[in-house]
CSV table of C-alpha atoms in Angstrom, one decimal:
chain,number,residue,atom,x,y,z
A,4,UNK,CA,0.0,0.0,0.1
A,5,UNK,CA,1.4,3.4,-1.1
A,6,UNK,CA,1.2,5.8,2.0
A,7,UNK,CA,2.4,9.2,3.4
A,8,UNK,CA,3.6,9.0,7.0
A,9,UNK,CA,3.3,12.3,8.8
A,10,UNK,CA,5.5,12.9,11.8
A,11,UNK,CA,7.2,15.6,13.8
A,12,UNK,CA,10.7,15.9,15.2
A,13,UNK,CA,11.9,17.4,18.4
A,14,UNK,CA,12.5,21.1,18.5
A,15,UNK,CA,15.3,23.1,20.3
A,16,UNK,CA,13.2,23.3,23.5
A,17,UNK,CA,13.0,19.5,24.0
A,18,UNK,CA,9.4,19.0,23.0
A,19,UNK,CA,7.4,18.2,19.9
A,20,UNK,CA,4.8,21.1,20.1
A,21,UNK,CA,6.5,23.1,17.1
A,22,UNK,CA,9.0,20.7,15.9
A,23,UNK,CA,10.1,20.0,12.4
A,24,UNK,CA,7.2,18.3,10.5
A,25,UNK,CA,8.1,15.9,7.8
A,26,UNK,CA,6.3,13.5,5.4
A,27,UNK,CA,7.8,10.2,4.5
A,28,UNK,CA,6.5,8.6,1.2
A,29,UNK,CA,6.4,4.8,1.3
A,30,UNK,CA,5.7,2.8,-1.8
A,31,UNK,CA,4.7,-0.5,-0.3
A,32,UNK,CA,4.1,-0.1,3.4
A,33,UNK,CA,4.0,-3.4,5.5
A,34,UNK,CA,4.1,-2.0,8.9
A,35,UNK,CA,4.9,1.2,10.9
A,36,UNK,CA,5.6,1.2,14.7
A,37,UNK,CA,6.3,3.9,17.2
A,38,UNK,CA,9.3,2.8,19.3
A,39,UNK,CA,10.6,3.9,22.6
A,40,UNK,CA,12.9,7.0,22.8
A,41,UNK,CA,10.9,8.7,20.0
A,42,UNK,CA,11.9,6.5,17.2
A,43,UNK,CA,9.7,5.3,14.2
A,44,UNK,CA,10.2,1.9,12.5
A,45,UNK,CA,8.9,1.7,8.9
A,46,UNK,CA,8.9,-1.6,7.1
A,47,UNK,CA,8.6,-1.3,3.3
A,48,UNK,CA,9.1,-4.3,1.1
A,49,UNK,CA,11.0,-6.1,3.9
A,50,UNK,CA,13.4,-3.2,4.2
A,51,UNK,CA,13.4,-1.8,7.7
A,52,UNK,CA,14.2,1.9,8.4
A,53,UNK,CA,14.3,3.6,11.8
A,54,UNK,CA,13.8,7.4,11.9
A,55,UNK,CA,15.3,8.9,15.0
A,56,UNK,CA,13.7,11.6,16.9
A,57,UNK,CA,10.3,11.3,15.3
A,58,UNK,CA,6.9,11.2,16.6
A,59,UNK,CA,4.1,9.6,14.6
A,60,UNK,CA,1.2,12.1,13.8
A,61,UNK,CA,-0.7,10.0,11.2
A,62,UNK,CA,-0.8,8.2,7.9
A,63,UNK,CA,-2.8,8.5,4.7
A,64,UNK,CA,-3.2,6.2,1.8
A,65,UNK,CA,-2.2,7.4,-1.6
A,66,UNK,CA,-4.2,6.2,-4.7
């Protein structure tokens, strides 16, 4: 499934209220997990990618 994953990174003040928002485009999402220590695990076509300092906001399917 092709999706956009929306997440936000930590800002200079140590919180996520106005951090750096980013969108990750994934061609064939198999799974997405929030991990401890504000990490995000994305599994795409059996390839695992960990994004550091990233809090999941949401996902949307692309058609």
